[in-house]
């Protein structure tokens, strides 16, 4: 079988992405062959294009952190009943393609009636948001959180999950997104405001119970200083480092060291660096259990209308350059979807 795929050949602008067609291997042990119906553009691919995503593969490779599609074939040791089912799969790379061979253990059945493009918006973003809110920070109803990047793919879902759980949300975003955030029931603040800490303290004088920080750098220190007693800081990206120069190892190690140091302080605060793939190799059964449970919760909320899929734009796979350019403009509210 041949597959159409998008290849990132090196450090190129979006126009430098290459669309190729070539043969696809049959699924091996524990693998499945999926006809991709929707994939998407996230922070990860934007960082990979610049060679600034920690642990990304060597060029050239096919980007695409997740996908939704229908199972056409299963390999040895994979469940034969999956054939014909629609699944959502975590891939990290390889999702920008018409057909993909993926690991069955990283795939979860999508409930009937959910549009594949809408399902795509909540795969990685939904699992990330759910696990950060309920597993990492363990926020309770009635508490208050601060979400940086509130207009983004993860931020938008995190806001909805928090509100569904009865949690108050302060959202950090550029002023152009503030009206949309207010309409969504969020109290917006400008994360570029030099007086951000004062503004958050005005809204929540006792501090916030959790901060979800995807910016990194100096913002992480500001975020930690805004925590209420027994509050939790969850870092899940270092956007501040993507546009810089030099390697990403040092910024990542600095962020991790800071988190470890803060956790050693006897002030009751908790700090963590969330990694979606933690335990994927060391504890695969546990990783799979949490993936199925957490994405299952998110899909259930999407199916009953409690969670809205926030699609910023849809593009055919052939228009990936335009799609990536739009996604990188940082003017959007939601996720850009590719439709192979």
One Martini backbone bead per residue (centre of mass of N, CA, C, O) as a GRO file, in nm:
protein
  340
    1UNK     BB    1   0.097   0.035   0.020
    2UNK     BB    2   0.027   0.369  -0.023
    3UNK     BB    3   0.153   0.691   0.103
    4UNK     BB    4   0.081   1.009   0.213
    5UNK     BB    5   0.341   1.248   0.310
    6UNK     BB    6   0.501   1.456   0.549
    7UNK     BB    7   0.820   1.616   0.522
    8UNK     BB    8   1.091   1.699   0.737
    9UNK     BB    9   1.411   1.784   0.615
   10UNK     BB   10   1.458   2.045   0.809
   11UNK     BB   11   1.553   2.375   0.840
   12UNK     BB   12   1.243   2.510   0.767
   13UNK     BB   13   1.001   2.645   0.626
   14UNK     BB   14   0.685   2.562   0.558
   15UNK     BB   15   0.752   2.554   0.241
   16UNK     BB   16   0.971   2.306   0.293
   17UNK     BB   17   0.776   2.102   0.284
   18UNK     BB   18   0.727   1.753   0.197
   19UNK     BB   19   0.549   1.566  -0.049
   20UNK     BB   20   0.492   1.215  -0.032
   21UNK     BB   21   0.500   0.894  -0.209
   22UNK     BB   22   0.475   0.563  -0.056
   23UNK     BB   23   0.544   0.286   0.090
   24UNK     BB   24   0.392   0.053   0.326
   25UNK     BB   25   0.415  -0.123   0.587
   26UNK     BB   26   0.332  -0.378   0.757
   27UNK     BB   27   0.214  -0.482   1.038
   28UNK     BB   28   0.336  -0.567   1.330
   29UNK     BB   29   0.378  -0.649   1.633
   30UNK     BB   30   0.122  -0.469   1.788
   31UNK     BB   31   0.003  -0.355   1.521
   32UNK     BB   32  -0.154  -0.096   1.310
   33UNK     BB   33  -0.360  -0.004   1.035
   34UNK     BB   34  -0.425   0.341   0.936
   35UNK     BB   35  -0.677   0.552   0.823
   36UNK     BB   36  -0.646   0.882   0.800
   37UNK     BB   37  -0.873   1.153   0.903
   38UNK     BB   38  -0.698   1.300   1.141
   39UNK     BB   39  -0.489   1.575   1.219
   40UNK     BB   40  -0.230   1.794   1.370
   41UNK     BB   41  -0.131   2.112   1.517
   42UNK     BB   42   0.134   2.178   1.737
   43UNK     BB   43   0.387   2.275   1.930
   44UNK     BB   44   0.579   2.048   1.849
   45UNK     BB   45   0.604   2.102   1.539
   46UNK     BB   46   0.703   2.393   1.566
   47UNK     BB   47   0.966   2.309   1.712
   48UNK     BB   48   1.078   2.097   1.507
   49UNK     BB   49   1.124   2.293   1.268
   50UNK     BB   50   1.362   2.432   1.459
   51UNK     BB   51   1.505   2.206   1.636
   52UNK     BB   52   1.330   2.256   1.946
   53UNK     BB   53   1.269   1.953   2.035
   54UNK     BB   54   1.291   1.743   2.278
   55UNK     BB   55   1.390   1.442   2.123
   56UNK     BB   56   1.398   1.461   1.836
   57UNK     BB   57   1.445   1.352   1.542
   58UNK     BB   58   1.608   1.309   1.270
   59UNK     BB   59   1.665   1.426   0.981
   60UNK     BB   60   1.421   1.306   0.824
   61UNK     BB   61   1.057   1.348   0.896
   62UNK     BB   62   0.737   1.273   1.025
   63UNK     BB   63   0.506   1.446   1.148
   64UNK     BB   64   0.284   1.394   1.419
   65UNK     BB   65   0.139   1.341   1.737
   66UNK     BB   66  -0.151   1.268   1.613
   67UNK     BB   67  -0.451   1.053   1.551
   68UNK     BB   68  -0.738   0.974   1.332
   69UNK     BB   69  -0.879   0.642   1.254
   70UNK     BB   70  -0.907   0.351   1.052
   71UNK     BB   71  -0.891   0.016   1.077
   72UNK     BB   72  -0.748  -0.222   0.836
   73UNK     BB   73  -0.507  -0.364   1.009
   74UNK     BB   74  -0.343  -0.638   1.175
   75UNK     BB   75  -0.109  -0.766   1.365
   76UNK     BB   76   0.057  -0.949   1.549
   77UNK     BB   77  -0.088  -0.941   1.874
   78UNK     BB   78  -0.344  -0.810   1.774
   79UNK     BB   79  -0.665  -0.703   1.774
   80UNK     BB   80  -0.895  -0.807   1.537
   81UNK     BB   81  -1.148  -0.621   1.634
   82UNK     BB   82  -1.029  -0.341   1.523
   83UNK     BB   83  -1.139  -0.378   1.262
   84UNK     BB   84  -1.320  -0.078   1.173
   85UNK     BB   85  -1.218   0.100   1.382
   86UNK     BB   86  -1.200   0.393   1.559
   87UNK     BB   87  -0.896   0.574   1.632
   88UNK     BB   88  -0.671   0.696   1.879
   89UNK     BB   89  -0.325   0.823   1.841
   90UNK     BB   90  -0.012   0.814   1.972
   91UNK     BB   91   0.311   0.924   1.809
   92UNK     BB   92   0.480   1.216   1.798
   93UNK     BB   93   0.532   1.080   1.512
   94UNK     BB   94   0.366   1.028   1.181
   95UNK     BB   95   0.067   1.176   1.134
   96UNK     BB   96   0.136   1.314   0.844
   97UNK     BB   97  -0.088   1.105   0.692
   98UNK     BB   98  -0.290   0.868   0.528
   99UNK     BB   99  -0.106   0.632   0.647
  100UNK     BB  100  -0.057   0.416   0.946
  101UNK     BB  101   0.178   0.263   1.158
  102UNK     BB  102   0.080   0.153   1.483
  103UNK     BB  103   0.034   0.128   1.815
  104UNK     BB  104  -0.203  -0.028   1.997
  105UNK     BB  105  -0.124   0.081   2.292
  106UNK     BB  106  -0.166   0.397   2.165
  107UNK     BB  107  -0.476   0.313   2.135
  108UNK     BB  108  -0.818   0.446   2.109
  109UNK     BB  109  -1.141   0.421   2.105
  110UNK     BB  110  -1.389   0.585   1.926
  111UNK     BB  111  -1.678   0.691   1.968
  112UNK     BB  112  -1.966   0.695   1.841
  113UNK     BB  113  -2.040   1.017   1.677
  114UNK     BB  114  -1.752   1.124   1.645
  115UNK     BB  115  -1.576   1.344   1.498
  116UNK     BB  116  -1.256   1.321   1.389
  117UNK     BB  117  -1.174   1.621   1.421
  118UNK     BB  118  -1.277   1.649   1.712
  119UNK     BB  119  -1.112   1.422   1.832
  120UNK     BB  120  -0.830   1.539   1.763
  121UNK     BB  121  -0.838   1.786   1.967
  122UNK     BB  122  -0.842   1.553   2.231
  123UNK     BB  123  -0.601   1.386   2.253
  124UNK     BB  124  -0.337   1.513   2.359
  125UNK     BB  125  -0.475   1.762   2.485
  126UNK     BB  126  -0.672   1.603   2.670
  127UNK     BB  127  -0.477   1.429   2.828
  128UNK     BB  128  -0.304   1.656   2.933
  129UNK     BB  129  -0.524   1.817   3.081
  130UNK     BB  130  -0.632   1.593   3.265
  131UNK     BB  131  -0.364   1.509   3.406
  132UNK     BB  132  -0.287   1.785   3.519
  133UNK     BB  133  -0.548   1.839   3.685
  134UNK     BB  134  -0.598   1.533   3.825
  135UNK     BB  135  -0.294   1.418   3.874
  136UNK     BB  136  -0.089   1.651   3.932
  137UNK     BB  137  -0.266   1.886   4.087
  138UNK     BB  138  -0.542   1.814   4.217
  139UNK     BB  139  -0.798   1.974   4.169
  140UNK     BB  140  -1.069   2.139   4.327
  141UNK     BB  141  -1.359   2.231   4.393
  142UNK     BB  142  -1.342   2.595   4.420
  143UNK     BB  143  -1.092   2.651   4.292
  144UNK     BB  144  -0.792   2.821   4.161
  145UNK     BB  145  -0.663   2.897   3.832
  146UNK     BB  146  -0.372   2.925   3.614
  147UNK     BB  147  -0.364   2.975   3.249
  148UNK     BB  148  -0.143   2.945   3.017
  149UNK     BB  149  -0.241   2.959   2.704
  150UNK     BB  150  -0.570   2.973   2.690
  151UNK     BB  151  -0.597   2.971   2.355
  152UNK     BB  152  -0.503   2.697   2.325
  153UNK     BB  153  -0.530   2.365   2.296
  154UNK     BB  154  -0.484   2.294   2.595
  155UNK     BB  155  -0.613   2.540   2.736
  156UNK     BB  156  -0.905   2.507   2.628
  157UNK     BB  157  -0.953   2.229   2.767
  158UNK     BB  158  -0.873   2.297   3.056
  159UNK     BB  159  -1.096   2.498   3.104
  160UNK     BB  160  -1.338   2.306   3.062
  161UNK     BB  161  -1.262   2.096   3.276
  162UNK     BB  162  -1.263   2.290   3.513
  163UNK     BB  163  -1.554   2.396   3.490
  164UNK     BB  164  -1.687   2.114   3.512
  165UNK     BB  165  -1.544   2.094   3.817
  166UNK     BB  166  -1.571   2.384   3.963
  167UNK     BB  167  -1.340   2.581   3.844
  168UNK     BB  168  -1.153   2.856   3.856
  169UNK     BB  169  -1.048   3.085   3.582
  170UNK     BB  170  -0.732   3.207   3.486
  171UNK     BB  171  -0.625   3.369   3.177
  172UNK     BB  172  -0.339   3.357   2.978
  173UNK     BB  173  -0.313   3.624   2.728
  174UNK     BB  174  -0.358   3.797   2.473
  175UNK     BB  175  -0.571   4.060   2.429
  176UNK     BB  176  -0.714   3.943   2.163
  177UNK     BB  177  -0.843   3.696   2.359
  178UNK     BB  178  -1.027   3.815   2.591
  179UNK     BB  179  -1.317   3.807   2.485
  180UNK     BB  180  -1.331   3.499   2.447
  181UNK     BB  181  -1.273   3.432   2.743
  182UNK     BB  182  -1.511   3.576   2.870
  183UNK     BB  183  -1.727   3.413   2.709
  184UNK     BB  184  -1.603   3.142   2.867
  185UNK     BB  185  -1.558   3.234   3.183
  186UNK     BB  186  -1.290   3.397   3.184
  187UNK     BB  187  -1.015   3.553   3.351
  188UNK     BB  188  -0.817   3.781   3.205
  189UNK     BB  189  -0.463   3.795   3.123
  190UNK     BB  190  -0.148   3.938   3.059
  191UNK     BB  191   0.156   3.768   3.009
  192UNK     BB  192   0.316   4.055   2.925
  193UNK     BB  193   0.270   4.181   3.191
  194UNK     BB  194   0.471   4.323   3.431
  195UNK     BB  195   0.195   4.311   3.635
  196UNK     BB  196   0.080   4.021   3.663
  197UNK     BB  197   0.093   3.951   3.965
  198UNK     BB  198  -0.093   4.181   4.059
  199UNK     BB  199  -0.341   4.098   3.894
  200UNK     BB  200  -0.380   3.819   4.021
  201UNK     BB  201  -0.404   3.924   4.315
  202UNK     BB  202  -0.666   4.079   4.265
  203UNK     BB  203  -0.831   3.814   4.190
  204UNK     BB  204  -0.628   3.637   4.408
  205UNK     BB  205  -0.509   3.717   4.707
  206UNK     BB  206  -0.422   3.405   4.805
  207UNK     BB  207  -0.390   3.288   4.543
  208UNK     BB  208  -0.327   2.993   4.363
  209UNK     BB  209  -0.375   2.640   4.333
  210UNK     BB  210  -0.284   2.663   4.019
  211UNK     BB  211  -0.027   2.630   3.763
  212UNK     BB  212  -0.010   2.647   3.398
  213UNK     BB  213   0.310   2.617   3.231
  214UNK     BB  214   0.426   2.696   2.879
  215UNK     BB  215   0.679   2.906   2.888
  216UNK     BB  216   0.888   2.970   3.095
  217UNK     BB  217   1.138   3.085   3.252
  218UNK     BB  218   1.054   3.361   3.427
  219UNK     BB  219   0.752   3.267   3.451
  220UNK     BB  220   0.796   3.039   3.657
  221UNK     BB  221   0.858   3.221   3.899
  222UNK     BB  222   0.596   3.376   3.898
  223UNK     BB  223   0.409   3.134   3.929
  224UNK     BB  224   0.517   3.029   4.202
  225UNK     BB  225   0.452   3.309   4.355
  226UNK     BB  226   0.117   3.253   4.314
  227UNK     BB  227   0.085   3.049   4.526
  228UNK     BB  228  -0.088   2.889   4.734
  229UNK     BB  229  -0.133   2.707   4.982
  230UNK     BB  230  -0.068   2.399   4.847
  231UNK     BB  231   0.025   2.452   4.573
  232UNK     BB  232   0.049   2.401   4.205
  233UNK     BB  233   0.307   2.341   3.966
  234UNK     BB  234   0.272   2.308   3.600
  235UNK     BB  235   0.496   2.205   3.364
  236UNK     BB  236   0.476   2.160   2.976
  237UNK     BB  237   0.675   2.389   2.866
  238UNK     BB  238   0.922   2.598   2.648
  239UNK     BB  239   0.853   2.855   2.462
  240UNK     BB  240   1.089   3.054   2.525
  241UNK     BB  241   1.304   2.845   2.374
  242UNK     BB  242   1.221   2.819   2.069
  243UNK     BB  243   1.327   3.118   1.963
  244UNK     BB  244   1.607   3.053   2.010
  245UNK     BB  245   1.935   2.950   2.083
  246UNK     BB  246   2.059   2.662   2.084
  247UNK     BB  247   2.017   2.433   2.301
  248UNK     BB  248   1.769   2.244   2.506
  249UNK     BB  249   1.904   2.108   2.746
  250UNK     BB  250   1.952   2.342   2.945
  251UNK     BB  251   1.662   2.453   2.978
  252UNK     BB  252   1.550   2.183   3.077
  253UNK     BB  253   1.742   2.138   3.321
  254UNK     BB  254   1.669   2.399   3.465
  255UNK     BB  255   1.370   2.339   3.502
  256UNK     BB  256   1.405   2.070   3.654
  257UNK     BB  257   1.583   2.177   3.887
  258UNK     BB  258   1.379   2.380   3.995
  259UNK     BB  259   1.160   2.178   4.067
  260UNK     BB  260   1.328   2.008   4.266
  261UNK     BB  261   1.392   2.237   4.460
  262UNK     BB  262   1.101   2.324   4.533
  263UNK     BB  263   1.020   2.041   4.649
  264UNK     BB  264   1.233   2.074   4.898
  265UNK     BB  265   1.059   2.278   5.016
  266UNK     BB  266   0.888   2.372   5.335
  267UNK     BB  267   0.585   2.507   5.192
  268UNK     BB  268   0.368   2.295   5.039
  269UNK     BB  269   0.457   2.297   4.761
  270UNK     BB  270   0.414   2.203   4.415
  271UNK     BB  271   0.629   2.058   4.152
  272UNK     BB  272   0.612   2.003   3.788
  273UNK     BB  273   0.700   1.805   3.491
  274UNK     BB  274   0.514   1.739   3.233
  275UNK     BB  275   0.487   1.399   3.081
  276UNK     BB  276   0.313   1.212   2.870
  277UNK     BB  277   0.553   0.968   2.841
  278UNK     BB  278   0.552   0.873   3.113
  279UNK     BB  279   0.605   0.522   3.126
  280UNK     BB  280   0.600   0.397   2.837
  281UNK     BB  281   0.854   0.195   2.897
  282UNK     BB  282   0.854   0.121   3.209
  283UNK     BB  283   0.505   0.143   3.226
  284UNK     BB  284   0.295   0.032   2.999
  285UNK     BB  285   0.036  -0.056   3.152
  286UNK     BB  286  -0.010   0.213   3.300
  287UNK     BB  287  -0.014   0.395   3.057
  288UNK     BB  288  -0.257   0.258   2.918
  289UNK     BB  289  -0.462   0.292   3.145
  290UNK     BB  290  -0.457   0.604   3.153
  291UNK     BB  291  -0.524   0.657   2.860
  292UNK     BB  292  -0.801   0.517   2.856
  293UNK     BB  293  -0.931   0.668   3.089
  294UNK     BB  294  -0.879   0.972   3.012
  295UNK     BB  295  -0.984   0.968   2.719
  296UNK     BB  296  -1.258   0.860   2.799
  297UNK     BB  297  -1.353   1.108   2.954
  298UNK     BB  298  -1.324   1.310   2.721
  299UNK     BB  299  -1.511   1.170   2.516
  300UNK     BB  300  -1.766   1.180   2.691
  301UNK     BB  301  -1.781   1.493   2.700
  302UNK     BB  302  -1.797   1.528   2.394
  303UNK     BB  303  -2.054   1.354   2.341
  304UNK     BB  304  -2.244   1.530   2.561
  305UNK     BB  305  -2.136   1.851   2.535
  306UNK     BB  306  -1.932   1.946   2.768
  307UNK     BB  307  -1.728   1.937   2.525
  308UNK     BB  308  -1.554   2.151   2.302
  309UNK     BB  309  -1.443   2.168   1.989
  310UNK     BB  310  -1.149   2.363   1.896
  311UNK     BB  311  -1.157   2.475   1.571
  312UNK     BB  312  -0.972   2.691   1.376
  313UNK     BB  313  -0.889   2.487   1.130
  314UNK     BB  314  -0.907   2.343   0.794
  315UNK     BB  315  -0.689   2.110   0.611
  316UNK     BB  316  -0.540   1.978   0.372
  317UNK     BB  317  -0.250   1.811   0.342
  318UNK     BB  318  -0.143   1.979   0.092
  319UNK     BB  319  -0.179   2.254   0.297
  320UNK     BB  320   0.043   2.253   0.528
  321UNK     BB  321   0.192   2.524   0.502
  322UNK     BB  322  -0.053   2.706   0.564
  323UNK     BB  323  -0.125   2.573   0.832
  324UNK     BB  324   0.144   2.630   0.983
  325UNK     BB  325   0.146   2.934   0.950
  326UNK     BB  326  -0.114   2.981   1.109
  327UNK     BB  327  -0.034   2.840   1.374
  328UNK     BB  328   0.228   3.039   1.414
  329UNK     BB  329   0.073   3.323   1.452
  330UNK     BB  330  -0.092   3.338   1.730
  331UNK     BB  331  -0.422   3.409   1.647
  332UNK     BB  332  -0.558   3.165   1.773
  333UNK     BB  333  -0.855   2.960   1.871
  334UNK     BB  334  -0.706   2.665   1.869
  335UNK     BB  335  -0.698   2.401   1.623
  336UNK     BB  336  -0.520   2.268   1.360
  337UNK     BB  337  -0.647   2.074   1.088
  338UNK     BB  338  -0.577   1.769   0.920
  339UNK     BB  339  -0.705   1.622   0.599
  340UNK     BB  340  -0.633   1.327   0.430
   0.00000   0.00000   0.00000
